[in-house]
Coordinates of C-alpha atoms and ligand atoms in Angstrom, one line a residue:
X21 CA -11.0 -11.5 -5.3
X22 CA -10.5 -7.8 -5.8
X23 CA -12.1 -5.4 -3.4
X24 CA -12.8 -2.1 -3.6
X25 CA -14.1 1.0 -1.7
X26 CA -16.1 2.6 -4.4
X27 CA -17.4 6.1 -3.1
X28 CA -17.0 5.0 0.5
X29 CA -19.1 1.6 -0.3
X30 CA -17.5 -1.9 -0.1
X31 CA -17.7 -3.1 -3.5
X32 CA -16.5 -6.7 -5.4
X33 CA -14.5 -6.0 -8.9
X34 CA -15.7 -8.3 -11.3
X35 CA -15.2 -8.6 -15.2
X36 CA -14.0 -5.1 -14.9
X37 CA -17.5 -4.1 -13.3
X38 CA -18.0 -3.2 -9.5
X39 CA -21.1 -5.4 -7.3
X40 CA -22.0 -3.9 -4.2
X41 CA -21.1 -5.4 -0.8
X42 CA -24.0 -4.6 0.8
X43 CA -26.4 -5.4 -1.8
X44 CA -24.9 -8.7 -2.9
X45 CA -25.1 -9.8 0.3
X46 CA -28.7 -8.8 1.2
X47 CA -26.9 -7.0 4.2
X48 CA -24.7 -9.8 5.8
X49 CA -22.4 -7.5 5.3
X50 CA -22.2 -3.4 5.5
X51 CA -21.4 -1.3 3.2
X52 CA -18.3 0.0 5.1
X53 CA -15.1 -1.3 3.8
X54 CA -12.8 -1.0 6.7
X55 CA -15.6 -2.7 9.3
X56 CA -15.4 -6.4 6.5
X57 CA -11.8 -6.7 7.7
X58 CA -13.7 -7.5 11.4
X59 CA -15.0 -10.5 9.6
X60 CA -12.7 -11.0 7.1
X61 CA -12.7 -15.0 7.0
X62 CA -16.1 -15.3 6.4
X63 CA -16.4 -12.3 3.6
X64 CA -13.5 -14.1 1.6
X65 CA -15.6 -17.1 1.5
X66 CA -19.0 -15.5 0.6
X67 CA -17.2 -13.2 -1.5
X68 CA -16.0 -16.6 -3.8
X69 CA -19.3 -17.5 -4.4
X70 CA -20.6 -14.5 -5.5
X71 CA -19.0 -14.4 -9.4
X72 CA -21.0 -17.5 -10.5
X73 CA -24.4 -16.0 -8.1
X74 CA -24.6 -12.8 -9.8
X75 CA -22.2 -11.8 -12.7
X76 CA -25.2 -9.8 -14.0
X77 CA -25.0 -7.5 -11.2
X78 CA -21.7 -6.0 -12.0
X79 CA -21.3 -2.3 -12.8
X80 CA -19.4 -0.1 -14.8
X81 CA -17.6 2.4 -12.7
X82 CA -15.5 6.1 -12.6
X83 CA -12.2 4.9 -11.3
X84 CA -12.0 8.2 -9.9
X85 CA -14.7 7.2 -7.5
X86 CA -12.2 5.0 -6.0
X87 CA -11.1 5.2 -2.7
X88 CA -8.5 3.8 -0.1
X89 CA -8.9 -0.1 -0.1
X90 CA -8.3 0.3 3.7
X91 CA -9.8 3.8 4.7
X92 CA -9.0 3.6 8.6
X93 CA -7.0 1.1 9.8
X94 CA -5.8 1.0 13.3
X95 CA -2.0 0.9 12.6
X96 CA 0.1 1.8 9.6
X97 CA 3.5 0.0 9.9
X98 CA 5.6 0.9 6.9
X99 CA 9.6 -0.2 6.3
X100 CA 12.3 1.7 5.1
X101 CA 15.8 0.4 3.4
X102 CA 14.3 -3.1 2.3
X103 CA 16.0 -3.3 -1.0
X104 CA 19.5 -3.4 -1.4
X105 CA 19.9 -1.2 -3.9
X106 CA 17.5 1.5 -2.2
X107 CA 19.5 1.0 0.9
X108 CA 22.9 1.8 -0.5
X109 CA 21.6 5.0 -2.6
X110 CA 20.4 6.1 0.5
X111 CA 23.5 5.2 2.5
X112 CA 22.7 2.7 5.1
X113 CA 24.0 -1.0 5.1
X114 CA 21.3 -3.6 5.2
X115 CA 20.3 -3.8 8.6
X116 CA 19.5 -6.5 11.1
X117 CA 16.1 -5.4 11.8
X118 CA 13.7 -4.1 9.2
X119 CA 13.7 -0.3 10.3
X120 CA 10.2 0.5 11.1
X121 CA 8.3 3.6 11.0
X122 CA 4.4 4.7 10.6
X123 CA 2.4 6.9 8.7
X124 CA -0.2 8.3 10.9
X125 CA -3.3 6.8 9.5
X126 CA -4.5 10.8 8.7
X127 CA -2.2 10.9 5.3
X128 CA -4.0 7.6 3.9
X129 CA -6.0 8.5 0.7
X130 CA -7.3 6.1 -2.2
X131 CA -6.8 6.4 -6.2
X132 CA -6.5 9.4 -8.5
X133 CA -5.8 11.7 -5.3
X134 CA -4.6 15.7 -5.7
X135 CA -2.1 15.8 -3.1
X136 CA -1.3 19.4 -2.0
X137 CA 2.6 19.5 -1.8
X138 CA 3.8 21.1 1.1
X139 CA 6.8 23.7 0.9
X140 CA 9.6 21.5 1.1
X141 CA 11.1 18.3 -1.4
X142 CA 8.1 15.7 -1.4
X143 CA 9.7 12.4 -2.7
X144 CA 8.0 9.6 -4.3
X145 CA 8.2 5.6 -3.2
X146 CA 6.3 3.2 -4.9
X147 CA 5.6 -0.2 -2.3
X148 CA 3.8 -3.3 -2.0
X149 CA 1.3 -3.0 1.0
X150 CA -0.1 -5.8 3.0
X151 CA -3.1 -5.5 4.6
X152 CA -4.1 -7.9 7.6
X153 CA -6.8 -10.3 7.4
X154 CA -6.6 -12.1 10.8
X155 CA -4.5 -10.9 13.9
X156 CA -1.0 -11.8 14.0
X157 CA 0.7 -11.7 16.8
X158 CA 4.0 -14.1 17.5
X159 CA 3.1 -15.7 13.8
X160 CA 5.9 -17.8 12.7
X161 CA 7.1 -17.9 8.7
X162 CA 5.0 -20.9 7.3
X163 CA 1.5 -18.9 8.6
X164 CA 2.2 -15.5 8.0
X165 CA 0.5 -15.6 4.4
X166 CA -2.5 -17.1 6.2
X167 CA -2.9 -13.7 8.1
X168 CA -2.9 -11.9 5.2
X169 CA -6.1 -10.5 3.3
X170 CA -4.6 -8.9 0.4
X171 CA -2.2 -6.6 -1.4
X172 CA -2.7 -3.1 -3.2
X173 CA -0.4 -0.6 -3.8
X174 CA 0.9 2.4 -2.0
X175 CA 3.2 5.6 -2.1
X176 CA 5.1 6.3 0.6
X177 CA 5.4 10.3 0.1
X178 CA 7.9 11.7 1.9
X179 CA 9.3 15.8 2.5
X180 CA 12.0 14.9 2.7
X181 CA 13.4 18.2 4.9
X182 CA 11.2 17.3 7.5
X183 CA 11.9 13.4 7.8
X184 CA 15.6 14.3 7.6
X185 CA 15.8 17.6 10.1
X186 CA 17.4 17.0 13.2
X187 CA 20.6 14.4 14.5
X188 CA 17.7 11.5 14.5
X189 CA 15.3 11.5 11.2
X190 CA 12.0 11.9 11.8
X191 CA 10.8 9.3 9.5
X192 CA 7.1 9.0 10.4
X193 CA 6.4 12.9 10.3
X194 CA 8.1 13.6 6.9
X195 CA 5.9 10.7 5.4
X196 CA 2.7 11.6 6.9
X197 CA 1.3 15.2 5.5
X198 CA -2.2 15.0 4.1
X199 CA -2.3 12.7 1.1
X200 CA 1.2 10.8 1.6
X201 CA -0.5 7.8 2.0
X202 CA -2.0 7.0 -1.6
X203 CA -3.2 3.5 -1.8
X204 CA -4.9 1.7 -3.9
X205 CA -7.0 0.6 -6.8
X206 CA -8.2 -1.9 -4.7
X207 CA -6.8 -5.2 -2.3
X208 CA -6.1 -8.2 -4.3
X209 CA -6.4 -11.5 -2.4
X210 CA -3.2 -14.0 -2.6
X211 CA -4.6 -16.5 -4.3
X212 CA -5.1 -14.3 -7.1
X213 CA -1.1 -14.1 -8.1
X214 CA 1.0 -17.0 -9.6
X215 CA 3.8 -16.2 -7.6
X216 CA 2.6 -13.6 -4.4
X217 CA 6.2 -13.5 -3.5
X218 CA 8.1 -12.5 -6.9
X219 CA 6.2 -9.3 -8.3
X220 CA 7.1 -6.8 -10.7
X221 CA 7.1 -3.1 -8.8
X222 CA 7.5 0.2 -11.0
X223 CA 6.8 3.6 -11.0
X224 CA 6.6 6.4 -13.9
X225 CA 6.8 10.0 -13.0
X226 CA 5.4 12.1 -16.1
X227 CA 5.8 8.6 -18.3
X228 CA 9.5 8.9 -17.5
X229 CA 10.2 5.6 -15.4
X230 CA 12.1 6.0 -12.5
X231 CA 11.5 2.8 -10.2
X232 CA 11.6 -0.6 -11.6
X233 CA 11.8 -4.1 -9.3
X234 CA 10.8 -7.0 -8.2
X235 CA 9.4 -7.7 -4.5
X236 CA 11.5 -10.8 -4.4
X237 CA 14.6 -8.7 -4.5
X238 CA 13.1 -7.8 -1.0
X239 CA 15.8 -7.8 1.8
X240 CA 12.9 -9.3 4.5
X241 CA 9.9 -10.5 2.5
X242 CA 6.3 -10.4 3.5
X243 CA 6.6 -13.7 6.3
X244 CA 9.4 -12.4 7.7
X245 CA 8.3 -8.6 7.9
X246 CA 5.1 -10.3 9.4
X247 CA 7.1 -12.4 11.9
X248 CA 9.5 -9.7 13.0
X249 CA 6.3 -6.5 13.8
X250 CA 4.1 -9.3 14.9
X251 CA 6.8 -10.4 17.6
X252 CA 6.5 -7.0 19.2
X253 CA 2.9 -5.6 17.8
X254 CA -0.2 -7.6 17.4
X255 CA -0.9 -6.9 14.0
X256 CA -4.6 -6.3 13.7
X257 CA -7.4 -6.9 10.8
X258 CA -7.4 -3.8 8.8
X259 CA -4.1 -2.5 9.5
X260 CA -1.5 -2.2 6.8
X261 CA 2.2 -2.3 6.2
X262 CA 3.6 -0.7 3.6
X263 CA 6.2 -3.1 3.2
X264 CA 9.9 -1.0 1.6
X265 CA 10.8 0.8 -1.4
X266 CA 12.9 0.1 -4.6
X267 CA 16.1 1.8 -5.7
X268 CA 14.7 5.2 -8.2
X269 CA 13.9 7.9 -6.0
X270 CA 13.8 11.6 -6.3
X271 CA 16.0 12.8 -4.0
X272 CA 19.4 10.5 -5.0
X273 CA 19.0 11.4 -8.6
X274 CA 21.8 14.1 -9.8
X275 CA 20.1 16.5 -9.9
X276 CA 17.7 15.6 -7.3
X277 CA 14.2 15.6 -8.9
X278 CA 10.9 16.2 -6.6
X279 CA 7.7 16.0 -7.4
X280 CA 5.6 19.4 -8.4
X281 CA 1.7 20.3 -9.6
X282 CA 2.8 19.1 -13.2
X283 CA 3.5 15.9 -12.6
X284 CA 1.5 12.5 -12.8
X285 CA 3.0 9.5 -10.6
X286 CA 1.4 6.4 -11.5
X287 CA 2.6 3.1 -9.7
X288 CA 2.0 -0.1 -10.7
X289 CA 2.3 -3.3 -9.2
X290 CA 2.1 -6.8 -11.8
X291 CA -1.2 -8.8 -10.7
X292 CA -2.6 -5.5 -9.1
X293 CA -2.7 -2.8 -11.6
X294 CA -2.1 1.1 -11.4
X295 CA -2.3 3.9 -9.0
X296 CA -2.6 7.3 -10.4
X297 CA -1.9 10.6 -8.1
X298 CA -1.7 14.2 -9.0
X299 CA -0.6 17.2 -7.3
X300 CA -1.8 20.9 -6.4
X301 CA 0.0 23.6 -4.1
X302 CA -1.8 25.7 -2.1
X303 CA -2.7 29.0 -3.3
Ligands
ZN420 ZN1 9.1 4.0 2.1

């Protein structure tokens, strides 16, 4: 199942077309996206039967009427140095804890979003991001997948002045200006990938291609980064975790490279598709 948020409106993607939540369902469930995560068992099953009910109800869309899969969720968890390769161009050793940060909920848009770059050096970070299905708390490795609704992509943006200012970085407020939270198209259920654990991850600045993975090459995969936040947090139905970027980004290049109003980031993510995001400054 693929679902999107389609001008604010719950909406199922099928055969390339959109059918409405709401309508589909003769109101069993809303329209809003983020309240179906409240009841997310029982959408996922109605949502299967609804391809063979009504394929004639599916509608071409704008994907620029797109928004964020998960438009409000309580809690944004988000993991930094979770690929090797990323952790040593930045200069850590792997760690024995995922490091865990958030971006306040606030900087979470959807596809094909203007970001206005702040003064500064705003970063790009392509990542796979999970978003919960059931709560998890204290969820062992062989059920985390079962708490899981979906996955979409996201870019964790990141000034990086700000997030690196100070003798401690200040991860969560470099990453969380308006607009660093671009997610998207829409949430892809696990059943839906051949292998949810082992997906291609890339990103293109300006059609130049500066990230290129695999989410297996992940230093704590999805079960364990579910067990270890879930030991602490109960991880809540409509929250996300944006889950850890690849080796590629701007500010380890020589030169360093950072992104400006010219240039079009899209990520991509193999079973998911693209996410497209521009940029403006502010006059
Ligand atoms: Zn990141």
């Amino acid at each position: 199942m693929r679902l999107a948020n389609l001008a604010g409106r719950a909406a199922l993607v099928i055969d390339g077309g959109a059918v409405d939540v709401e309508t589909a369902s003769d109101g069993r469930f809303g329209p809003d996206p983020q309240a179906l995560f409240d009841d997310w068992p029982a959408f996922a099953e109605w949502a299967e039967t609804v391809p063979d009910a009504a394929p004639a109800a599916s509608v071409a869309f704008d994907v620029t009427d797109l928004g964020a899969p998960v438009p409000r969720p309580r809690q944004v968890f988000a993991i930094g140095l979770n690929y090797a390769e990323h952790a040593a161009e930045a200069g850590y050793p792997p760690d024995s804890m995922p490091v865990t940060f958030t971006k306040f909920p606030s900087s979470i848009v959807g596809q094909q979003a203007v970001v206005e770059l702040p003064e500064g050096n705003v970063d790009w970070e392509v990542e796979l991001v999970v978003v919960i299905g059931r709560e998890a708390h204290k969820v062992d490795r062989e059920s985390a997948w079962d708490h899981v609704a979906g996955l979409t992509i996201g870019q964790d943006l990141s000034e990086r002045i700000t997030q690196l200012q100070g003798s401690a970085p200040q991860f969560s407020l470099g990453k969380s200006f308006p607009g660093f939270g671009p997610t998207g198209p829409w949430l892809v259920t696990p059943d839906e990938f051949a292998d949810r654990d082992d997906l291609a991850i890339s990103c293109r600045l300006s059609d130049e291609t500066m990230q290129s993975s695999r989410t297996s090459m992940m230093l704590y995969d999805v079960p364990e980064l579910l067990v270890r936040l879930s030991a602490v947090c109960p991880l809540l139905p409509g929250d996300i975790v944006f889950s850890g970027t690849p080796a590629g980004i701007g500010n380890r290049r020589t030169p360093p490279r950072f992104l400006t109003p010219d240039d079009v980031l899209v990520s991509e993510i193999e079973g998911i598709g693209t996410l497209t995001t521009r940029f403006t400054v502010a006059d």
